[in-house]
Amino acid sequence: MSEFRLLGPVTVCDTAGGVIAPSGPKQRALLATLVLHAGQLLSVDRLVEELWGSAPPANASNALQAHVARLRRLLPAPGHEWISTLPTGYLLAPGPASTDVARFTRLSGQGRAALPHDPGQAAQLLQRALSLWRGPALQDSRHGPLCTAEADRLEEQRLTALEALYEASLQCGRSTGITAGLERLSADHPLRERFYDLLMLALYRGGRQAEALGVYERARRHLIATLGIEPGPALRARLEAILNHSPTLTPPPHQTPPPSLHQHPSPTPRSHPSGPPQFPDPAGSRGDRTDLMTPPTPACTADPPALTPLTPLTALTGPAACATSAGLTGPGASVGVPVGSPGGAGLLPDAGAVCSDLTGSVGPTGSVGPTGSVGLTELGGSAGFADPAGVAGSADLAGELAHLRARIEELARDQEDLLRRIQREQAVR
């Protein structure tokens, strides 16, 4: 059975498995328009507008007729008349042929329906649906209003499927390994609050509460700067749940683990064309990325790490400085940034009374100081930083530590701002 493929470059797969690609953008746009409206009569005027817009050639009807004739010669299955000429226009009769759009719609709908009761099965279905995407929908064929509107509709469906896929992963108890994809999605779709919501939950379950709160603040700043509005009720409810350590944030009981999700292509937007890119991974964006589509599959087999109790912490350290819940001591500890609410409920894990000589050497396990009194992996990991053990032997260790301190400072400022705002809102209530 032949299949028309629109989730990427417009092509036709014939019954022998060969791929037929129209040679020019006008041919592809015409084929896409006819397939999208298969079984419907499209007038000559609508097709001319779709191909040439407001500047059609003088002999537009003849030019359109020539394009239709080329398509007829190109399409497979002798004996089947794909395109019929009627007095006022043209009609494509699909016959037994299918489309990848229909398959995607069916699989993604089944996946979303299975999500509440079987997230493992939902992940499998959604993965299969997203694997059909080979690039931006109707790539290089969106010249007129018909294809443009359809491409936007399909992109919205793709993003909705991605949201459901990440939710299935979290419902299976998987929080690690999916945050990178959610970070990219929230950056590429900064007005889509659902990606922030899922990212906050994944970070919290991974023991990265401070970063989860930072994601909310980032979302809030962008929404205010762009639209002049605060985050919606769902995102605010997620913030309250994290601050109160709500039991609803814990992962559900184990589910049957789905198979691994492979990585798939991510569309590029019309506004930032990058040619026919290679799409190695679909976590999804309308930005000019080629590495974004689906997350790793939820491995519903392991609980996330236990969350560390939160107490006030002074986060900056200097050479030979000691970081405790009371503050900084020692030479070089001239600046301290309290990271916690004035009432005493802090937002970063308590560092205890660990001291480090930041001028010391880096040990084989990532520890710093001549006696290995504190590990960089412990300090960086609690705030969600990359494991700095790889800086061992680096000539620029001081720069790495300066960057680490700057990131902690930034988190501290964000948390203080957030706590002050929450206290003001609670006082108003």
Short mmCIF file of C-alpha atoms in Angstrom, two decimals:
data_model
loop_
_atom_site.label_atom_id
_atom_site.label_comp_id
_atom_site.label_asym_id
_atom_site.label_seq_id
_atom_site.Cartn_x
_atom_site.Cartn_y
_atom_site.Cartn_z
CA MET A 1 0.00 0.00 0.00
CA SER A 2 1.30 3.43 -0.88
CA GLU A 3 1.72 6.08 1.81
CA PHE A 4 1.89 9.85 1.55
CA ARG A 5 4.39 11.24 4.01
CA LEU A 6 3.95 14.78 5.27
CA LEU A 7 5.73 14.70 8.66
CA GLY A 8 8.97 15.99 7.18
CA PRO A 9 9.81 16.46 3.50
CA VAL A 10 6.76 15.68 1.36
CA THR A 11 7.29 12.28 -0.29
CA VAL A 12 5.37 9.21 -1.43
CA CYS A 13 6.32 5.67 -0.44
CA ASP A 14 5.24 3.22 -3.13
CA THR A 15 4.17 -0.39 -2.68
CA ALA A 16 7.71 -1.65 -3.34
CA GLY A 17 9.15 0.49 -0.55
CA GLY A 18 10.66 3.08 -2.85
CA VAL A 19 10.45 6.77 -2.01
CA ILE A 20 9.18 9.22 -4.60
CA ALA A 21 10.02 12.88 -3.99
CA PRO A 22 8.59 15.71 -6.10
CA SER A 23 11.44 17.68 -7.63
CA GLY A 24 10.53 21.29 -6.78
CA PRO A 25 8.88 23.27 -3.97
CA LYS A 26 5.78 24.07 -6.06
CA GLN A 27 5.32 20.36 -6.85
CA ARG A 28 5.68 19.45 -3.17
CA ALA A 29 3.28 22.18 -2.08
CA LEU A 30 0.71 21.08 -4.64
CA LEU A 31 0.95 17.43 -3.61
CA ALA A 32 0.74 18.32 0.10
CA THR A 33 -2.33 20.48 -0.47
CA LEU A 34 -4.12 17.80 -2.47
CA VAL A 35 -3.28 15.09 0.09
CA LEU A 36 -4.40 17.22 3.04
CA HIS A 37 -7.75 17.73 1.29
CA ALA A 38 -8.01 14.26 -0.26
CA GLY A 39 -11.48 13.54 -1.54
CA GLN A 40 -12.33 17.26 -1.67
CA LEU A 41 -12.57 19.49 -4.70
CA LEU A 42 -9.99 22.26 -4.63
CA SER A 43 -10.73 25.15 -6.93
CA VAL A 44 -8.14 26.52 -9.33
CA ASP A 45 -8.19 29.84 -7.48
CA ARG A 46 -7.38 28.23 -4.11
CA LEU A 47 -4.55 26.19 -5.56
CA VAL A 48 -3.10 29.21 -7.37
CA GLU A 49 -3.16 31.18 -4.11
CA GLU A 50 -1.50 28.30 -2.28
CA LEU A 51 1.35 28.06 -4.79
CA TRP A 52 1.94 31.71 -5.75
CA GLY A 53 0.20 33.80 -3.10
CA SER A 54 -0.69 37.34 -4.10
CA ALA A 55 1.71 37.37 -7.07
CA PRO A 56 0.56 34.62 -9.47
CA PRO A 57 2.01 34.41 -12.98
CA ALA A 58 0.03 35.79 -15.90
CA ASN A 59 -0.86 32.29 -17.08
CA ALA A 60 -1.49 30.83 -13.61
CA SER A 61 -4.11 28.32 -14.76
CA ASN A 62 -1.80 26.89 -17.41
CA ALA A 63 1.11 26.76 -14.97
CA LEU A 64 -1.06 24.92 -12.44
CA GLN A 65 -2.20 22.47 -15.10
CA ALA A 66 1.43 21.74 -15.96
CA HIS A 67 2.26 21.00 -12.33
CA VAL A 68 -0.72 18.66 -12.06
CA ALA A 69 0.39 16.80 -15.19
CA ARG A 70 3.87 16.27 -13.72
CA LEU A 71 2.39 14.93 -10.49
CA ARG A 72 0.24 12.46 -12.39
CA ARG A 73 3.32 11.05 -14.11
CA LEU A 74 5.16 10.89 -10.80
CA LEU A 75 2.59 9.06 -8.67
CA PRO A 76 2.73 5.22 -8.58
CA ALA A 77 0.09 2.51 -9.04
CA PRO A 78 -0.80 2.27 -12.74
CA GLY A 79 -4.51 1.86 -13.26
CA HIS A 80 -5.45 4.20 -10.42
CA GLU A 81 -6.26 7.78 -11.30
CA TRP A 82 -4.91 9.78 -8.38
CA ILE A 83 -5.84 13.28 -9.53
CA SER A 84 -9.11 14.04 -11.31
CA THR A 85 -9.71 17.20 -13.32
CA LEU A 86 -13.14 18.70 -12.74
CA PRO A 87 -14.73 21.78 -14.34
CA THR A 88 -13.75 24.08 -11.46
CA GLY A 89 -10.64 22.45 -10.03
CA TYR A 90 -8.85 19.25 -9.02
CA LEU A 91 -9.48 16.38 -6.63
CA LEU A 92 -7.11 13.74 -5.25
CA ALA A 93 -8.65 10.29 -4.72
CA PRO A 94 -6.43 8.50 -2.13
CA GLY A 95 -7.81 5.04 -2.85
CA PRO A 96 -6.05 2.49 -0.62
CA ALA A 97 -3.16 4.83 0.18
CA SER A 98 -2.59 6.02 3.76
CA THR A 99 -0.74 8.97 5.30
CA ASP A 100 1.80 9.23 8.11
CA VAL A 101 -0.37 12.05 9.53
CA ALA A 102 -3.25 9.61 10.05
CA ARG A 103 -0.93 7.10 11.73
CA PHE A 104 0.53 9.76 14.02
CA THR A 105 -2.91 11.01 15.00
CA ARG A 106 -4.12 7.49 15.79
CA LEU A 107 -1.05 6.42 17.80
CA SER A 108 -0.72 9.64 19.76
CA GLY A 109 -4.43 9.58 20.60
CA GLN A 110 -4.16 6.00 21.84
CA GLY A 111 -1.09 6.92 23.90
CA ARG A 112 -2.80 9.84 25.61
CA ALA A 113 -5.84 7.67 26.32
CA ALA A 114 -3.66 4.98 27.95
CA LEU A 115 -1.70 7.45 30.09
CA PRO A 116 -3.95 7.52 33.20
CA HIS A 117 -4.08 3.73 33.68
CA ASP A 118 -0.98 2.36 31.89
CA PRO A 119 1.85 4.89 31.47
CA GLY A 120 4.24 2.19 30.23
CA GLN A 121 1.95 1.32 27.33
CA ALA A 122 1.30 5.02 26.76
CA ALA A 123 5.03 5.63 26.41
CA GLN A 124 5.33 2.90 23.79
CA LEU A 125 2.47 4.30 21.72
CA LEU A 126 3.67 7.89 21.96
CA GLN A 127 7.18 6.83 21.03
CA ARG A 128 5.90 5.09 17.93
CA ALA A 129 3.89 8.17 17.02
CA LEU A 130 6.83 10.55 17.40
CA SER A 131 9.13 8.21 15.47
CA LEU A 132 7.12 9.04 12.34
CA TRP A 133 8.47 12.58 12.31
CA ARG A 134 11.40 13.07 9.93
CA GLY A 135 11.59 16.86 10.26
CA PRO A 136 9.19 19.82 10.31
CA ALA A 137 5.73 18.97 9.03
CA LEU A 138 5.34 19.83 5.32
CA GLN A 139 8.98 20.84 5.15
CA ASP A 140 9.72 23.18 2.23
CA SER A 141 6.03 23.08 1.23
CA ARG A 142 4.46 25.76 3.39
CA HIS A 143 3.98 28.51 0.84
CA GLY A 144 0.29 29.28 1.24
CA PRO A 145 -2.40 29.48 3.94
CA LEU A 146 -3.63 25.90 3.66
CA CYS A 147 -0.28 24.20 4.27
CA THR A 148 0.80 26.80 6.81
CA ALA A 149 -2.29 26.27 8.96
CA GLU A 150 -1.93 22.49 8.75
CA ALA A 151 1.77 22.61 9.67
CA ASP A 152 0.96 24.70 12.75
CA ARG A 153 -1.77 22.28 13.78
CA LEU A 154 0.54 19.28 13.41
CA GLU A 155 3.30 20.97 15.38
CA GLU A 156 0.89 21.61 18.23
CA GLN A 157 -0.09 17.93 18.19
CA ARG A 158 3.57 16.93 18.27
CA LEU A 159 4.27 19.10 21.31
CA THR A 160 1.20 17.73 23.05
CA ALA A 161 2.46 14.20 22.39
CA LEU A 162 5.84 15.13 23.84
CA GLU A 163 4.21 16.49 26.99
CA ALA A 164 2.33 13.22 27.38
CA LEU A 165 5.49 11.20 26.78
CA TYR A 166 7.43 13.02 29.52
CA GLU A 167 4.46 12.70 31.84
CA ALA A 168 4.38 8.94 31.20
CA SER A 169 8.08 8.78 32.05
CA LEU A 170 7.48 10.56 35.36
CA GLN A 171 4.47 8.40 36.18
CA CYS A 172 6.72 5.37 35.75
CA GLY A 173 8.98 6.81 38.47
CA ARG A 174 11.72 7.99 36.13
CA SER A 175 13.09 11.44 36.98
CA THR A 176 16.77 11.17 36.11
CA GLY A 177 17.81 11.24 32.49
CA ILE A 178 14.87 13.32 31.25
CA THR A 179 15.76 16.73 32.64
CA ALA A 180 18.08 17.65 29.75
CA GLY A 181 15.31 17.18 27.20
CA LEU A 182 12.86 19.17 29.31
CA GLU A 183 15.41 21.95 29.73
CA ARG A 184 15.73 22.23 25.96
CA LEU A 185 11.98 22.14 25.44
CA SER A 186 11.32 24.84 28.03
CA ALA A 187 14.02 26.99 26.46
CA ASP A 188 12.69 26.53 22.94
CA HIS A 189 9.04 26.96 23.97
CA PRO A 190 9.31 29.50 26.81
CA LEU A 191 5.59 30.32 26.80
CA ARG A 192 4.52 26.70 27.18
CA GLU A 193 4.09 26.29 30.94
CA ARG A 194 3.60 22.52 30.86
CA PHE A 195 7.27 21.91 30.05
CA TYR A 196 8.31 24.03 33.06
CA ASP A 197 5.87 22.08 35.22
CA LEU A 198 7.26 18.70 34.18
CA LEU A 199 10.84 19.93 34.56
CA MET A 200 10.17 21.17 38.10
CA LEU A 201 8.72 17.79 39.07
CA ALA A 202 11.63 15.87 37.52
CA LEU A 203 14.20 18.04 39.32
CA TYR A 204 12.39 17.78 42.65
CA ARG A 205 12.18 14.00 42.46
CA GLY A 206 15.87 13.92 41.63
CA GLY A 207 16.69 15.75 44.85
CA ARG A 208 17.33 19.07 43.08
CA GLN A 209 14.78 21.25 44.87
CA ALA A 210 16.73 24.47 44.51
CA GLU A 211 16.89 24.10 40.74
CA ALA A 212 13.19 23.26 40.60
CA LEU A 213 12.42 26.57 42.31
CA GLY A 214 14.82 28.33 39.96
CA VAL A 215 12.87 26.96 36.98
CA TYR A 216 9.68 28.55 38.34
CA GLU A 217 11.42 31.89 38.73
CA ARG A 218 12.79 31.67 35.19
CA ALA A 219 9.33 30.90 33.83
CA ARG A 220 7.79 33.75 35.81
CA ARG A 221 10.34 36.29 34.61
CA HIS A 222 9.87 35.30 30.98
CA LEU A 223 6.08 35.37 31.16
CA ILE A 224 6.08 38.79 32.80
CA ALA A 225 8.63 40.20 30.36
CA THR A 226 6.88 38.75 27.29
CA LEU A 227 3.17 38.78 28.10
CA GLY A 228 2.92 40.80 31.29
CA ILE A 229 1.27 37.93 33.18
CA GLU A 230 2.11 35.67 36.12
CA PRO A 231 2.37 31.88 35.72
CA GLY A 232 -0.93 30.03 35.57
CA PRO A 233 -2.64 28.08 38.36
CA ALA A 234 -1.00 24.74 37.48
CA LEU A 235 2.54 26.10 37.72
CA ARG A 236 1.77 28.03 40.90
CA ALA A 237 0.30 24.89 42.43
CA ARG A 238 3.49 22.99 41.55
CA LEU A 239 5.55 25.67 43.31
CA GLU A 240 3.41 25.47 46.45
CA ALA A 241 3.65 21.68 46.45
CA ILE A 242 7.46 21.80 46.23
CA LEU A 243 7.75 24.39 49.00
CA ASN A 244 5.50 22.28 51.24
CA HIS A 245 7.05 18.92 50.24
CA SER A 246 3.60 17.68 49.26
CA PRO A 247 3.17 13.88 49.24
CA THR A 248 1.57 14.25 45.80
CA LEU A 249 5.05 14.84 44.39
CA THR A 250 6.25 11.33 45.20
CA PRO A 251 6.29 8.89 42.28
CA PRO A 252 3.42 6.41 41.93
CA PRO A 253 3.85 2.65 42.49
CA HIS A 254 5.99 0.79 40.00
CA GLN A 255 4.61 0.22 36.53
CA THR A 256 5.65 -2.29 33.90
CA PRO A 257 8.69 -0.67 32.28
CA PRO A 258 8.27 0.28 28.64
CA PRO A 259 11.02 -0.45 26.13
CA SER A 260 13.69 2.13 25.53
CA LEU A 261 12.60 5.22 23.68
CA HIS A 262 14.84 6.01 20.78
CA GLN A 263 15.72 9.54 19.80
CA HIS A 264 13.97 11.13 16.91
CA PRO A 265 14.12 14.23 14.76
CA SER A 266 12.96 17.63 15.78
CA PRO A 267 11.34 20.07 13.46
CA THR A 268 12.81 23.42 12.64
CA PRO A 269 10.48 26.40 12.37
CA ARG A 270 9.42 28.25 9.26
CA SER A 271 10.89 31.44 10.69
CA HIS A 272 14.39 30.00 10.99
CA PRO A 273 14.94 27.74 8.01
CA SER A 274 18.07 25.69 8.07
CA GLY A 275 17.67 23.69 4.90
CA PRO A 276 16.87 20.00 4.98
CA PRO A 277 18.59 19.18 8.28
CA GLN A 278 19.43 15.83 9.72
CA PHE A 279 17.24 15.20 12.70
CA PRO A 280 18.96 12.93 15.19
CA ASP A 281 16.66 13.56 18.18
CA PRO A 282 13.06 14.77 18.61
CA ALA A 283 12.51 16.56 21.89
CA GLY A 284 10.91 19.07 20.10
CA SER A 285 11.20 22.56 19.16
CA ARG A 286 10.10 25.11 16.68
CA GLY A 287 13.48 26.72 17.07
CA ASP A 288 16.25 26.11 14.60
CA ARG A 289 17.49 23.04 16.44
CA THR A 290 18.03 19.62 15.02
CA ASP A 291 18.58 17.75 18.28
CA LEU A 292 15.29 17.90 20.11
CA MET A 293 12.48 15.43 20.27
CA THR A 294 11.79 12.67 22.71
CA PRO A 295 13.32 11.90 26.10
CA PRO A 296 14.83 8.61 27.11
CA THR A 297 12.14 6.08 27.78
CA PRO A 298 10.83 5.80 31.30
CA ALA A 299 12.52 2.89 33.02
CA CYS A 300 9.78 2.19 35.58
CA THR A 301 11.99 0.19 37.85
CA ALA A 302 13.68 2.46 40.35
CA ASP A 303 12.56 5.00 42.91
CA PRO A 304 14.18 8.43 42.79
CA PRO A 305 16.69 9.27 45.50
CA ALA A 306 15.32 10.37 48.84
CA LEU A 307 15.01 14.10 49.26
CA THR A 308 17.45 15.73 51.63
CA PRO A 309 15.95 17.72 54.53
CA LEU A 310 16.28 21.42 53.89
CA THR A 311 17.92 23.89 56.27
CA PRO A 312 19.45 27.35 55.87
CA LEU A 313 22.82 27.31 54.18
CA THR A 314 25.41 29.92 53.44
CA ALA A 315 26.58 28.96 50.01
CA LEU A 316 29.75 30.87 49.12
CA THR A 317 33.17 29.64 50.05
CA GLY A 318 36.63 31.00 49.72
CA PRO A 319 40.08 29.53 50.32
CA ALA A 320 40.05 27.47 53.47
CA ALA A 321 36.48 28.53 54.19
CA CYS A 322 34.01 26.58 56.27
CA ALA A 323 30.36 26.48 55.12
CA THR A 324 27.87 25.79 57.90
CA SER A 325 24.20 26.44 58.46
CA ALA A 326 25.22 29.52 60.44
CA GLY A 327 27.49 31.12 57.88
CA LEU A 328 31.08 31.19 56.62
CA THR A 329 34.25 31.21 58.65
CA GLY A 330 37.88 31.03 57.90
CA PRO A 331 40.27 33.13 55.82
CA GLY A 332 38.80 34.24 52.53
CA ALA A 333 35.20 33.83 53.74
CA SER A 334 34.48 37.52 53.63
CA VAL A 335 31.23 37.22 51.68
CA GLY A 336 28.27 35.09 52.69
CA VAL A 337 24.95 34.66 50.93
CA PRO A 338 22.20 33.23 53.14
CA VAL A 339 20.06 30.81 51.19
CA GLY A 340 16.88 30.31 53.16
CA SER A 341 13.73 31.96 54.33
CA PRO A 342 13.92 34.50 57.15
CA GLY A 343 11.81 32.11 59.15
CA GLY A 344 14.41 29.42 58.93
CA ALA A 345 13.09 27.06 56.24
CA GLY A 346 15.97 26.87 53.84
CA LEU A 347 15.89 25.78 50.22
CA LEU A 348 19.26 24.08 49.82
CA PRO A 349 20.39 20.88 51.51
CA ASP A 350 22.27 21.49 54.76
CA ALA A 351 25.97 21.37 54.19
CA GLY A 352 26.51 20.50 57.84
CA ALA A 353 29.80 21.82 59.05
CA VAL A 354 32.00 20.71 56.22
CA CYS A 355 35.09 22.74 55.55
CA SER A 356 37.21 22.78 52.45
CA ASP A 357 40.55 24.18 51.48
CA LEU A 358 39.70 25.31 47.96
CA THR A 359 43.37 25.86 47.29
CA GLY A 360 44.10 22.19 47.74
CA SER A 361 44.35 19.48 45.16
CA VAL A 362 41.55 17.53 43.58
CA GLY A 363 41.46 13.92 44.65
CA PRO A 364 40.59 10.96 42.47
CA THR A 365 36.97 10.99 43.69
CA GLY A 366 36.46 14.69 43.03
CA SER A 367 37.30 15.80 46.61
CA VAL A 368 39.15 19.02 47.30
CA GLY A 369 41.78 19.78 49.87
CA PRO A 370 44.78 17.94 51.20
CA THR A 371 42.64 15.72 53.41
CA GLY A 372 39.68 15.37 51.04
CA SER A 373 37.40 17.09 53.59
CA VAL A 374 34.72 18.04 51.06
CA GLY A 375 33.83 16.65 47.62
CA LEU A 376 33.09 18.89 44.68
CA THR A 377 30.61 16.32 43.45
CA GLU A 378 28.67 16.65 46.70
CA LEU A 379 28.56 20.43 46.58
CA GLY A 380 27.86 20.65 42.85
CA GLY A 381 25.48 17.72 42.73
CA SER A 382 23.19 19.14 45.39
CA ALA A 383 22.60 22.21 43.26
CA GLY A 384 22.36 20.26 40.01
CA PHE A 385 25.72 21.22 38.56
CA ALA A 386 27.72 18.97 36.28
CA ASP A 387 30.06 16.67 38.14
CA PRO A 388 33.32 18.65 38.32
CA ALA A 389 35.51 15.63 38.99
CA GLY A 390 36.72 15.96 35.42
CA VAL A 391 38.66 19.09 36.34
CA ALA A 392 41.30 16.98 38.04
CA GLY A 393 44.64 18.02 36.73
CA SER A 394 43.19 21.08 35.02
CA ALA A 395 45.33 24.16 34.92
CA ASP A 396 42.22 26.28 35.35
CA LEU A 397 40.85 24.87 38.61
CA ALA A 398 40.43 28.35 40.05
CA GLY A 399 38.20 29.31 37.14
CA GLU A 400 36.05 26.20 37.62
CA LEU A 401 35.59 27.01 41.31
CA ALA A 402 34.80 30.64 40.55
CA HIS A 403 32.10 29.53 38.12
CA LEU A 404 30.68 27.17 40.75
CA ARG A 405 30.54 29.94 43.34
CA ALA A 406 28.87 32.29 40.84
CA ARG A 407 26.17 29.73 40.10
CA ILE A 408 25.48 29.23 43.82
CA GLU A 409 25.27 33.00 44.24
CA GLU A 410 22.74 33.22 41.41
CA LEU A 411 20.60 30.46 42.93
CA ALA A 412 20.76 32.18 46.31
CA ARG A 413 19.52 35.46 44.88
CA ASP A 414 16.69 33.77 43.02
CA GLN A 415 15.58 31.92 46.12
CA GLU A 416 15.63 35.01 48.31
CA ASP A 417 13.52 36.90 45.75
CA LEU A 418 11.09 34.01 45.55
CA LEU A 419 10.73 33.69 49.31
CA ARG A 420 10.17 37.42 49.77
CA ARG A 421 7.44 37.37 47.13
CA ILE A 422 5.76 34.32 48.69
CA GLN A 423 5.81 35.98 52.11
CA ARG A 424 4.24 39.12 50.66
CA GLU A 425 1.49 37.06 48.99
CA GLN A 426 0.82 35.15 52.20
CA ALA A 427 0.63 38.40 54.16
CA VAL A 428 -1.95 39.74 51.73
CA ARG A 429 -4.05 36.62 52.17
#
